[in-house]
mmCIF file of C-alpha atoms in Angstrom:
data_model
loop_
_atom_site.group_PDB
_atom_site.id
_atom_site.type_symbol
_atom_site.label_atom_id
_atom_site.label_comp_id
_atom_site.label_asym_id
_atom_site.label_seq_id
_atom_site.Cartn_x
_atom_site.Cartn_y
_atom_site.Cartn_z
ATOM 1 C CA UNK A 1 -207.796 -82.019 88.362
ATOM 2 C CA UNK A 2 -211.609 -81.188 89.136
ATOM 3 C CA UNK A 3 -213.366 -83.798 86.328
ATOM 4 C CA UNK A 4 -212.143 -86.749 84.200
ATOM 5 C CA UNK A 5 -210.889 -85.350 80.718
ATOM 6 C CA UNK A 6 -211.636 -87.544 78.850
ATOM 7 C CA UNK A 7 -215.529 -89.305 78.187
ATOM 8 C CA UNK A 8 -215.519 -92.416 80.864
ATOM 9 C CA UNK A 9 -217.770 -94.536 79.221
ATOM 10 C CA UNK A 10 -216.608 -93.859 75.965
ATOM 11 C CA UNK A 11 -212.695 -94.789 77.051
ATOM 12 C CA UNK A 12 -214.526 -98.181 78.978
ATOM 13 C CA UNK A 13 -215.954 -99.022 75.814
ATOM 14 C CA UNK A 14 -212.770 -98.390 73.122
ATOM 15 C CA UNK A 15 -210.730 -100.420 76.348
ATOM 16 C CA UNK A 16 -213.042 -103.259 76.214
ATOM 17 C CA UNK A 17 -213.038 -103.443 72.508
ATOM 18 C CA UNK A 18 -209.154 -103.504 72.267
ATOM 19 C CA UNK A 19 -209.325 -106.453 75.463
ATOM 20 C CA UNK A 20 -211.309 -108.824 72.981
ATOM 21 C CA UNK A 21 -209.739 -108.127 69.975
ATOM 22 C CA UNK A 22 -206.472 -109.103 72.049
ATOM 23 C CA UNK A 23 -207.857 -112.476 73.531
ATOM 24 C CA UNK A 24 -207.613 -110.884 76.878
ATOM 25 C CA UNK A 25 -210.957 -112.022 78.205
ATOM 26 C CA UNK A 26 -210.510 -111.757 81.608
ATOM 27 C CA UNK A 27 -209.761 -107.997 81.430
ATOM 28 C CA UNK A 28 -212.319 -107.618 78.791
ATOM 29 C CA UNK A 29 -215.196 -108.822 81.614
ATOM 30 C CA UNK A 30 -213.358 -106.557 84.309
ATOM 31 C CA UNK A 31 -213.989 -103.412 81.767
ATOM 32 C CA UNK A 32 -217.392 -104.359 81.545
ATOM 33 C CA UNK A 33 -218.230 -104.654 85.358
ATOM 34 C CA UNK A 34 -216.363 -101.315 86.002
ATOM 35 C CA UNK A 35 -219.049 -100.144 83.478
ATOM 36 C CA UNK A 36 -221.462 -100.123 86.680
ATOM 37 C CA UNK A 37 -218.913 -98.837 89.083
ATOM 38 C CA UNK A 38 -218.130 -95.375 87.372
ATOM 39 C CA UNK A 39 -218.134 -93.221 90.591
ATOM 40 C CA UNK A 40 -219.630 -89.551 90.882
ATOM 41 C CA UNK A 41 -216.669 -87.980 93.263
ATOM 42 C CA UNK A 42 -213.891 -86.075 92.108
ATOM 43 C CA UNK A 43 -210.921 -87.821 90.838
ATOM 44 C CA UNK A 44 -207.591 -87.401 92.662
ATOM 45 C CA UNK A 45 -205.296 -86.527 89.686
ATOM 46 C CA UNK A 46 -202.217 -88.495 88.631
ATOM 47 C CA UNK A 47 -202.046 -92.168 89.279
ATOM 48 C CA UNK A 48 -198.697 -94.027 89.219
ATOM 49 C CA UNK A 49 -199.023 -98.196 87.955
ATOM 50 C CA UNK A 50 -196.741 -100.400 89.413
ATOM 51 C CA UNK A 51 -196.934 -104.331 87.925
ATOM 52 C CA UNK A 52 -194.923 -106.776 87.069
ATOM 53 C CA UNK A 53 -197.373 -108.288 84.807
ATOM 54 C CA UNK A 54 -199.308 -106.648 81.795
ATOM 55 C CA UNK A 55 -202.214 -107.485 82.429
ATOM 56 C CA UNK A 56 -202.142 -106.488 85.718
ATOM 57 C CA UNK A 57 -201.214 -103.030 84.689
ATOM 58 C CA UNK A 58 -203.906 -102.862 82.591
ATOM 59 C CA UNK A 59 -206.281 -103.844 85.189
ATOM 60 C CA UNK A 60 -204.314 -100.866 87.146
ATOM 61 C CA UNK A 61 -204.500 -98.282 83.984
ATOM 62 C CA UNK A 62 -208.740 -99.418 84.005
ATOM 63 C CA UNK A 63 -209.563 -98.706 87.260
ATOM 64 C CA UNK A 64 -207.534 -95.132 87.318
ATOM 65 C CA UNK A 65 -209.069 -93.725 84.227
ATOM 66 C CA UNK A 66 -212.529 -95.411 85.380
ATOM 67 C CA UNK A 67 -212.219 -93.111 88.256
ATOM 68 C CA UNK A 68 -211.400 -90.214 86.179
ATOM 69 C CA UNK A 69 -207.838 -89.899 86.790
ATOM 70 C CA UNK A 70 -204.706 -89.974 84.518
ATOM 71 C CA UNK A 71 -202.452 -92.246 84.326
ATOM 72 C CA UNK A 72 -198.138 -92.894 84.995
ATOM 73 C CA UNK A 73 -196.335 -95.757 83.386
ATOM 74 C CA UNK A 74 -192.717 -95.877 84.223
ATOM 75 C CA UNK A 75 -191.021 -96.332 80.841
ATOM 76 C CA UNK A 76 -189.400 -99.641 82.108
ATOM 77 C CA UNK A 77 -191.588 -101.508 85.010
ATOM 78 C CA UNK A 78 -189.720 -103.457 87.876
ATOM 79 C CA UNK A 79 -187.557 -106.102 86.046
ATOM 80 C CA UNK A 80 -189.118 -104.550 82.784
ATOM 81 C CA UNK A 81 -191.577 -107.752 82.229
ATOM 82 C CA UNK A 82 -194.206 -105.575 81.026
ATOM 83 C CA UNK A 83 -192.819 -103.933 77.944
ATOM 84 C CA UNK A 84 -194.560 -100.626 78.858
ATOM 85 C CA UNK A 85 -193.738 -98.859 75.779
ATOM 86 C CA UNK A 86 -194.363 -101.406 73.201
ATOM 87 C CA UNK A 87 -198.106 -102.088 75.099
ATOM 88 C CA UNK A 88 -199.073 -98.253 75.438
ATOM 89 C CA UNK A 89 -197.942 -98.096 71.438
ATOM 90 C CA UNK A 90 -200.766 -100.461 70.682
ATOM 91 C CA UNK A 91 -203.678 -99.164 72.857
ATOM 92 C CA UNK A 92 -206.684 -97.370 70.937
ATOM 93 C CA UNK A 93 -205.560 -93.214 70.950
ATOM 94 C CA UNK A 94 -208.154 -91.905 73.835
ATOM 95 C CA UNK A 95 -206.605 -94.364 76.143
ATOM 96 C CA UNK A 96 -202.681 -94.043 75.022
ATOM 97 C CA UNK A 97 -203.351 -89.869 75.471
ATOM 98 C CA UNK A 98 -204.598 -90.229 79.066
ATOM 99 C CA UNK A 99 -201.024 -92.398 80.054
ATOM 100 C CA UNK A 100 -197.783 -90.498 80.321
ATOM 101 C CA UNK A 101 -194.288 -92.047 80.566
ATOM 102 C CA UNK A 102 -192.006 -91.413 83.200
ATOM 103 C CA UNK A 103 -188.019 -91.939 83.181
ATOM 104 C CA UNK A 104 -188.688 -92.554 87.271
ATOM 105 C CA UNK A 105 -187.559 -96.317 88.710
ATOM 106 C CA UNK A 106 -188.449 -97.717 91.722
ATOM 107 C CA UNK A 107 -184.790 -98.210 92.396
ATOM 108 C CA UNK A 108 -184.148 -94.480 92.505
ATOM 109 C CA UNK A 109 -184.745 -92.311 95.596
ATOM 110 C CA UNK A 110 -186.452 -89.595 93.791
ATOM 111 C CA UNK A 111 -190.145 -89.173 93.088
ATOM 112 C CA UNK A 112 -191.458 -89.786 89.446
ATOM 113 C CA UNK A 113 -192.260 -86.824 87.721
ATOM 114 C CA UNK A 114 -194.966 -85.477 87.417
ATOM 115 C CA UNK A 115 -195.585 -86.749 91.236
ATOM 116 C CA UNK A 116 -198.862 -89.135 91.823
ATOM 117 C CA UNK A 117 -201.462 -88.569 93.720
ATOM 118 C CA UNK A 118 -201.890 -92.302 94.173
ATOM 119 C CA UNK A 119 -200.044 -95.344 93.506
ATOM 120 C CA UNK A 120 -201.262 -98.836 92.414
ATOM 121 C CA UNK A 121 -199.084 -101.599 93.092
ATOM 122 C CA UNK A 122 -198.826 -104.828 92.453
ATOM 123 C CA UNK A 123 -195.916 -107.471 93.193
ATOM 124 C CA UNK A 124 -194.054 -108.666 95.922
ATOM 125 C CA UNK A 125 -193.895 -108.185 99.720
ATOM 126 C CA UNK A 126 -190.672 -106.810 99.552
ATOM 127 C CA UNK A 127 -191.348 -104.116 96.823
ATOM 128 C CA UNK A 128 -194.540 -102.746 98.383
ATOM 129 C CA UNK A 129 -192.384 -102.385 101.645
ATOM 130 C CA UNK A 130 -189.782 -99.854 99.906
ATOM 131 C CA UNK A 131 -192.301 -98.475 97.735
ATOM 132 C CA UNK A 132 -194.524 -97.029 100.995
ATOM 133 C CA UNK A 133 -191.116 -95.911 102.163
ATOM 134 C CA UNK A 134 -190.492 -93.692 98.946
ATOM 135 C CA UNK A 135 -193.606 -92.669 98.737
ATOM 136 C CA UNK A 136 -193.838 -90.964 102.072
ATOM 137 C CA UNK A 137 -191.493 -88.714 101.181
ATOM 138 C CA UNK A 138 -193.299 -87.561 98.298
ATOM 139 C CA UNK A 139 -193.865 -84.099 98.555
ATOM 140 C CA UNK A 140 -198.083 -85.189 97.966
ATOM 141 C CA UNK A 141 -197.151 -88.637 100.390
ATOM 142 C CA UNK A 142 -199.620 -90.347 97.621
ATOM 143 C CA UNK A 143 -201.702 -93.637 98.573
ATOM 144 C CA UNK A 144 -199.821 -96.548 97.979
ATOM 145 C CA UNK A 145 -202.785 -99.469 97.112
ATOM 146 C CA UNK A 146 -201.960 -102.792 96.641
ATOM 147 C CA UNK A 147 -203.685 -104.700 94.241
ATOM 148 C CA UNK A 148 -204.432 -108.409 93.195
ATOM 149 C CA UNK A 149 -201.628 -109.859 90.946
ATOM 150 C CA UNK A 150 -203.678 -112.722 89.302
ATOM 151 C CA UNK A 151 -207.004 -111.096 86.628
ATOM 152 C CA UNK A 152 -208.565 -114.351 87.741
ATOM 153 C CA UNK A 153 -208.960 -113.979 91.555
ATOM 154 C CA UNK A 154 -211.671 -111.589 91.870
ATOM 155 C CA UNK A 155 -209.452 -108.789 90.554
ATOM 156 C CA UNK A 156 -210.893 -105.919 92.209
ATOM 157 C CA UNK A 157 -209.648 -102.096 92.801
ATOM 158 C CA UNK A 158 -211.484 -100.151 95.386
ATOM 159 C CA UNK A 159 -212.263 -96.956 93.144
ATOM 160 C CA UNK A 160 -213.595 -94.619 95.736
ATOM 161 C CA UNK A 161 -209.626 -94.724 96.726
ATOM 162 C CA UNK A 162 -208.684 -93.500 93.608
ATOM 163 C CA UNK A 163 -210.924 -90.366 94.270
ATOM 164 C CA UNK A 164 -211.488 -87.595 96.846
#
């Protein structure tokens, strides 16, 4: 995957719409200042979102497709708080077409399909831990990046790592 494909700023704008319409202001102000942040380097493909929170996933699902990358959802998140399927159901269309829904769980020893080329992450200690350990034997050994769990504390993913 050479070049986003999909129209960045377009998708930030439809995403920030959606945030406000759904109260989420928080996320709505982190879609804004990723509005500055859209990076010129090449994106690094498939990115796989791992959070035990929704919003935190769609902090995650932001900053991927801000970087020009797609995006994998595991159908049913760790302990399934997010409701994965039900959210992407209710995102505006350019967004729900970049995000494709994997059978893979973290509890299985296999790697999703189609692999990632990176991996955002966020929840416990313990979960990153056997996470890194799947993930390096992934035939593309993706980055594993941990993020922020709270919106509220500076929420912040380092985009050039999402790119080459």
């Amino acid at each position: 995957m050479s070049e986003p494909q999909f129209d960045i700023d377009d998708m930030l704008e439809q995403f920030h719409t959606w945030l406000e319409a759904q109260s989420k202001e928080s996320l709505a102000a982190y879609a804004e200042r990723l509005t500055d942040q859209v990076p010129e380097a090449t994106p690094v493909g498939m990115v796989l979102c791992l959070a035990n929170n929704q919003d935190s996933l769609l902090a995650q699902t932001l900053a991927a497709l801000t970087a020009g990358n797609g995006v994998l959802w595991p159908r049913a998140q760790p302990d399934d708080p997010v409701q994965t399927q039900a959210l992407r159901v209710g995102l505006p269309l350019p967004i729900k077409s970049q995000i494709t829904l994997t059978d893979w769980n973290a509890s299985l020893d296999g790697a999703p399909d189609p692999e990632p080329q990176a991996v955002l992450y966020t929840g416990d200690a313990a979960g990153l831990a056997q996470l890194q350990q799947q993930a390096s034997g992934w035939a593309g050994q993706p980055a594993v990046i941990e993020c922020a769990e709270d919106i509220e504390d500076d929420f912040d993913i380092p985009l050039a790592q999402l790119q080459r």
